[in-house]
Amino acid sequence: MDTYKKIIFVDKAGNSRAPMACELLKEYMPKQPVDIQARGIVVLFPEPLNQKAEAVLISNGITLENYMSSQLEEEDFAQDTLIVVMENGDKQKIQDMFQNAIPEHIQVLTEMVGDELEIMDPYGGSLQAYGLCYETLSKSVKKLAAKLSRGK
């Protein structure tokens, strides 16, 4: 596996799954000199962290202050950057939207770590749906952290 200097988690709006995954990876890789960020595929204007996602993070001891979603952009793509998406459809959408996209550097989180199901989008769901999403993300991101640490 390549050694990445930057890892960007991406979901549709960039205000729930991506920031949760971002914060989880920071927790699991505290000593790694990697820039870990979150972006959205379609961010018309910056939005704060989804309130239910924030509640789930806080209940798990993670505080994310002043977070605002931001759009994935051409300059986010580089040889030392890994783009991690939640769903296969997002991977294809990014490849279609961005000329600089490096296909082998855009990976579906669960495929990277050998999990069967994609990370479901809890948008519009209950607080429990966000909690379940967090638990699933936590397991997959922990595997990703181990894989990235071994890759060095």
PDB file of C-alpha atoms in Angstrom:
ATOM      1  CA  MET A   1       0.000   0.000   0.000  1.00  0.00           C
ATOM      2  CA  ASP A   2       1.170   3.508  -0.810  1.00  0.00           C
ATOM      3  CA  THR A   3       2.175   5.890   1.941  1.00  0.00           C
ATOM      4  CA  TYR A   4      -0.241   8.791   1.998  1.00  0.00           C
ATOM      5  CA  LYS A   5       0.371  12.251   3.430  1.00  0.00           C
ATOM      6  CA  LYS A   6      -3.311  13.181   3.239  1.00  0.00           C
ATOM      7  CA  ILE A   7      -6.494  11.143   3.649  1.00  0.00           C
ATOM      8  CA  ILE A   8      -9.821  12.717   2.735  1.00  0.00           C
ATOM      9  CA  PHE A   9     -13.084  11.026   3.704  1.00  0.00           C
ATOM     10  CA  VAL A  10     -15.893  11.963   1.328  1.00  0.00           C
ATOM     11  CA  ASP A  11     -19.649  11.525   1.491  1.00  0.00           C
ATOM     12  CA  LYS A  12     -22.499  13.239  -0.317  1.00  0.00           C
ATOM     13  CA  ALA A  13     -22.935  16.412   1.772  1.00  0.00           C
ATOM     14  CA  GLY A  14     -19.802  16.149   3.899  1.00  0.00           C
ATOM     15  CA  ASN A  15     -21.640  16.712   7.164  1.00  0.00           C
ATOM     16  CA  SER A  16     -22.168  13.294   8.759  1.00  0.00           C
ATOM     17  CA  ARG A  17     -20.348  10.114   7.675  1.00  0.00           C
ATOM     18  CA  ALA A  18     -17.179  11.806   6.353  1.00  0.00           C
ATOM     19  CA  PRO A  19     -16.521  13.933   9.464  1.00  0.00           C
ATOM     20  CA  MET A  20     -17.328  10.976  11.751  1.00  0.00           C
ATOM     21  CA  ALA A  21     -14.854   8.770   9.842  1.00  0.00           C
ATOM     22  CA  CYS A  22     -12.300  11.587   9.845  1.00  0.00           C
ATOM     23  CA  GLU A  23     -12.456  11.996  13.626  1.00  0.00           C
ATOM     24  CA  LEU A  24     -12.366   8.226  14.175  1.00  0.00           C
ATOM     25  CA  LEU A  25      -9.203   7.851  12.094  1.00  0.00           C
ATOM     26  CA  LYS A  26      -7.589  10.707  14.046  1.00  0.00           C
ATOM     27  CA  GLU A  27      -8.433   8.782  17.244  1.00  0.00           C
ATOM     28  CA  TYR A  28      -7.004   5.503  15.900  1.00  0.00           C
ATOM     29  CA  MET A  29      -3.840   7.046  14.378  1.00  0.00           C
ATOM     30  CA  PRO A  30      -2.856   9.795  16.840  1.00  0.00           C
ATOM     31  CA  LYS A  31       0.889   9.578  16.215  1.00  0.00           C
ATOM     32  CA  GLN A  32       0.800   9.361  12.418  1.00  0.00           C
ATOM     33  CA  PRO A  33       1.915  12.472  10.484  1.00  0.00           C
ATOM     34  CA  VAL A  34      -1.087  12.290   8.175  1.00  0.00           C
ATOM     35  CA  ASP A  35      -3.439  15.159   7.331  1.00  0.00           C
ATOM     36  CA  ILE A  36      -6.961  13.714   7.751  1.00  0.00           C
ATOM     37  CA  GLN A  37      -9.896  15.709   6.377  1.00  0.00           C
ATOM     38  CA  ALA A  38     -13.558  15.423   5.409  1.00  0.00           C
ATOM     39  CA  ARG A  39     -15.267  16.727   2.255  1.00  0.00           C
ATOM     40  CA  GLY A  40     -18.584  16.518   0.468  1.00  0.00           C
ATOM     41  CA  ILE A  41     -19.289  15.678  -3.150  1.00  0.00           C
ATOM     42  CA  VAL A  42     -22.049  18.290  -3.377  1.00  0.00           C
ATOM     43  CA  VAL A  43     -21.666  21.179  -0.924  1.00  0.00           C
ATOM     44  CA  LEU A  44     -23.625  24.162  -2.208  1.00  0.00           C
ATOM     45  CA  PHE A  45     -22.797  26.140   0.939  1.00  0.00           C
ATOM     46  CA  PRO A  46     -20.885  25.181   4.094  1.00  0.00           C
ATOM     47  CA  GLU A  47     -23.056  23.420   6.668  1.00  0.00           C
ATOM     48  CA  PRO A  48     -22.281  22.529  10.274  1.00  0.00           C
ATOM     49  CA  LEU A  49     -21.952  18.948  11.390  1.00  0.00           C
ATOM     50  CA  ASN A  50     -25.301  17.129  11.305  1.00  0.00           C
ATOM     51  CA  GLN A  51     -26.819  17.461  14.806  1.00  0.00           C
ATOM     52  CA  LYS A  52     -27.454  13.727  15.192  1.00  0.00           C
ATOM     53  CA  ALA A  53     -23.923  12.883  14.013  1.00  0.00           C
ATOM     54  CA  GLU A  54     -22.610  15.429  16.518  1.00  0.00           C
ATOM     55  CA  ALA A  55     -24.676  13.890  19.341  1.00  0.00           C
ATOM     56  CA  VAL A  56     -23.332  10.423  18.511  1.00  0.00           C
ATOM     57  CA  LEU A  57     -19.730  11.685  18.424  1.00  0.00           C
ATOM     58  CA  ILE A  58     -20.149  13.472  21.767  1.00  0.00           C
ATOM     59  CA  SER A  59     -21.685  10.365  23.342  1.00  0.00           C
ATOM     60  CA  ASN A  60     -18.549   8.503  22.234  1.00  0.00           C
ATOM     61  CA  GLY A  61     -16.214  11.109  23.730  1.00  0.00           C
ATOM     62  CA  ILE A  62     -15.357  12.949  20.512  1.00  0.00           C
ATOM     63  CA  THR A  63     -15.936  16.694  20.271  1.00  0.00           C
ATOM     64  CA  LEU A  64     -15.752  18.344  16.886  1.00  0.00           C
ATOM     65  CA  GLU A  65     -15.976  22.107  17.289  1.00  0.00           C
ATOM     66  CA  ASN A  66     -16.738  24.648  14.570  1.00  0.00           C
ATOM     67  CA  TYR A  67     -16.917  22.009  11.816  1.00  0.00           C
ATOM     68  CA  MET A  68     -18.249  23.231   8.489  1.00  0.00           C
ATOM     69  CA  SER A  69     -18.634  21.004   5.445  1.00  0.00           C
ATOM     70  CA  SER A  70     -16.519  21.812   2.408  1.00  0.00           C
ATOM     71  CA  GLN A  71     -16.604  20.826  -1.240  1.00  0.00           C
ATOM     72  CA  LEU A  72     -14.182  18.282  -2.687  1.00  0.00           C
ATOM     73  CA  GLU A  73     -12.132  20.178  -5.282  1.00  0.00           C
ATOM     74  CA  GLU A  74      -9.629  19.502  -8.076  1.00  0.00           C
ATOM     75  CA  GLU A  75      -6.708  20.546  -5.882  1.00  0.00           C
ATOM     76  CA  ASP A  76      -7.604  17.814  -3.370  1.00  0.00           C
ATOM     77  CA  PHE A  77      -6.237  15.205  -5.778  1.00  0.00           C
ATOM     78  CA  ALA A  78      -2.520  14.439  -5.519  1.00  0.00           C
ATOM     79  CA  GLN A  79      -0.210  11.414  -5.730  1.00  0.00           C
ATOM     80  CA  ASP A  80       0.119  11.313  -1.932  1.00  0.00           C
ATOM     81  CA  THR A  81      -3.616  11.718  -1.229  1.00  0.00           C
ATOM     82  CA  LEU A  82      -6.079   8.905  -0.550  1.00  0.00           C
ATOM     83  CA  ILE A  83      -9.764   9.663  -1.128  1.00  0.00           C
ATOM     84  CA  VAL A  84     -12.018   7.353   0.906  1.00  0.00           C
ATOM     85  CA  VAL A  85     -15.713   7.195  -0.023  1.00  0.00           C
ATOM     86  CA  MET A  86     -18.615   5.417   1.657  1.00  0.00           C
ATOM     87  CA  GLU A  87     -20.337   4.003  -1.444  1.00  0.00           C
ATOM     88  CA  ASN A  88     -19.324   2.696  -4.865  1.00  0.00           C
ATOM     89  CA  GLY A  89     -21.599   5.214  -6.554  1.00  0.00           C
ATOM     90  CA  ASP A  90     -19.658   8.050  -4.930  1.00  0.00           C
ATOM     91  CA  LYS A  91     -16.385   6.677  -6.291  1.00  0.00           C
ATOM     92  CA  GLN A  92     -17.760   6.758  -9.834  1.00  0.00           C
ATOM     93  CA  LYS A  93     -19.293  10.200  -9.359  1.00  0.00           C
ATOM     94  CA  ILE A  94     -15.930  11.629  -8.217  1.00  0.00           C
ATOM     95  CA  GLN A  95     -14.142  10.093 -11.210  1.00  0.00           C
ATOM     96  CA  ASP A  96     -16.743  11.640 -13.517  1.00  0.00           C
ATOM     97  CA  MET A  97     -16.634  15.092 -11.839  1.00  0.00           C
ATOM     98  CA  PHE A  98     -12.900  15.641 -11.477  1.00  0.00           C
ATOM     99  CA  GLN A  99     -10.262  15.546 -14.207  1.00  0.00           C
ATOM    100  CA  ASN A 100      -7.434  15.281 -11.650  1.00  0.00           C
ATOM    101  CA  ALA A 101      -8.990  12.251  -9.932  1.00  0.00           C
ATOM    102  CA  ILE A 102      -6.565   9.332  -9.696  1.00  0.00           C
ATOM    103  CA  PRO A 103      -8.838   6.252  -9.871  1.00  0.00           C
ATOM    104  CA  GLU A 104      -6.551   3.968  -7.850  1.00  0.00           C
ATOM    105  CA  HIS A 105      -6.396   6.605  -5.079  1.00  0.00           C
ATOM    106  CA  ILE A 106     -10.184   6.665  -4.664  1.00  0.00           C
ATOM    107  CA  GLN A 107     -11.312   3.751  -2.530  1.00  0.00           C
ATOM    108  CA  VAL A 108     -14.551   2.580  -0.936  1.00  0.00           C
ATOM    109  CA  LEU A 109     -13.870   2.288   2.803  1.00  0.00           C
ATOM    110  CA  THR A 110     -15.490  -1.097   3.330  1.00  0.00           C
ATOM    111  CA  GLU A 111     -13.879  -2.603   0.201  1.00  0.00           C
ATOM    112  CA  MET A 112     -10.444  -1.452   1.398  1.00  0.00           C
ATOM    113  CA  VAL A 113     -10.801  -3.279   4.702  1.00  0.00           C
ATOM    114  CA  GLY A 114     -12.685  -6.364   3.509  1.00  0.00           C
ATOM    115  CA  ASP A 115     -16.107  -5.546   4.971  1.00  0.00           C
ATOM    116  CA  GLU A 116     -19.108  -6.676   2.980  1.00  0.00           C
ATOM    117  CA  LEU A 117     -21.605  -3.831   3.284  1.00  0.00           C
ATOM    118  CA  GLU A 118     -21.131  -0.174   2.371  1.00  0.00           C
ATOM    119  CA  ILE A 119     -21.586   2.426   5.109  1.00  0.00           C
ATOM    120  CA  MET A 120     -25.267   3.333   4.953  1.00  0.00           C
ATOM    121  CA  ASP A 121     -26.270   6.987   4.840  1.00  0.00           C
ATOM    122  CA  PRO A 122     -28.241   7.768   8.011  1.00  0.00           C
ATOM    123  CA  TYR A 123     -29.532  11.081   6.586  1.00  0.00           C
ATOM    124  CA  GLY A 124     -33.122  11.678   7.665  1.00  0.00           C
ATOM    125  CA  GLY A 125     -32.979   8.721  10.039  1.00  0.00           C
ATOM    126  CA  SER A 126     -33.305   8.464  13.781  1.00  0.00           C
ATOM    127  CA  LEU A 127     -30.560   9.095  16.307  1.00  0.00           C
ATOM    128  CA  GLN A 128     -30.280   5.291  16.515  1.00  0.00           C
ATOM    129  CA  ALA A 129     -29.575   5.160  12.758  1.00  0.00           C
ATOM    130  CA  TYR A 130     -26.705   7.603  13.256  1.00  0.00           C
ATOM    131  CA  GLY A 131     -25.486   5.533  16.194  1.00  0.00           C
ATOM    132  CA  LEU A 132     -25.511   2.381  14.077  1.00  0.00           C
ATOM    133  CA  CYS A 133     -23.680   4.228  11.295  1.00  0.00           C
ATOM    134  CA  TYR A 134     -21.047   5.345  13.826  1.00  0.00           C
ATOM    135  CA  GLU A 135     -20.570   1.787  15.123  1.00  0.00           C
ATOM    136  CA  THR A 136     -20.145   0.437  11.588  1.00  0.00           C
ATOM    137  CA  LEU A 137     -17.767   3.264  10.687  1.00  0.00           C
ATOM    138  CA  SER A 138     -15.787   2.690  13.857  1.00  0.00           C
ATOM    139  CA  LYS A 139     -15.131  -0.971  12.999  1.00  0.00           C
ATOM    140  CA  SER A 140     -14.147  -0.233   9.389  1.00  0.00           C
ATOM    141  CA  VAL A 141     -12.000   2.803  10.252  1.00  0.00           C
ATOM    142  CA  LYS A 142     -10.171   0.814  12.940  1.00  0.00           C
ATOM    143  CA  LYS A 143      -9.283  -1.777  10.279  1.00  0.00           C
ATOM    144  CA  LEU A 144      -8.221   1.021   7.919  1.00  0.00           C
ATOM    145  CA  ALA A 145      -5.935   2.504  10.594  1.00  0.00           C
ATOM    146  CA  ALA A 146      -4.280  -0.876  11.112  1.00  0.00           C
ATOM    147  CA  LYS A 147      -3.846  -1.322   7.353  1.00  0.00           C
ATOM    148  CA  LEU A 148      -2.370   2.169   6.891  1.00  0.00           C
ATOM    149  CA  SER A 149      -0.012   1.692   9.845  1.00  0.00           C
ATOM    150  CA  ARG A 150       1.237  -1.612   8.395  1.00  0.00           C
ATOM    151  CA  GLY A 151       1.737   0.041   4.991  1.00  0.00           C
ATOM    152  CA  LYS A 152       4.656   2.088   6.290  1.00  0.00           C
TER     153      LYS A 152
END
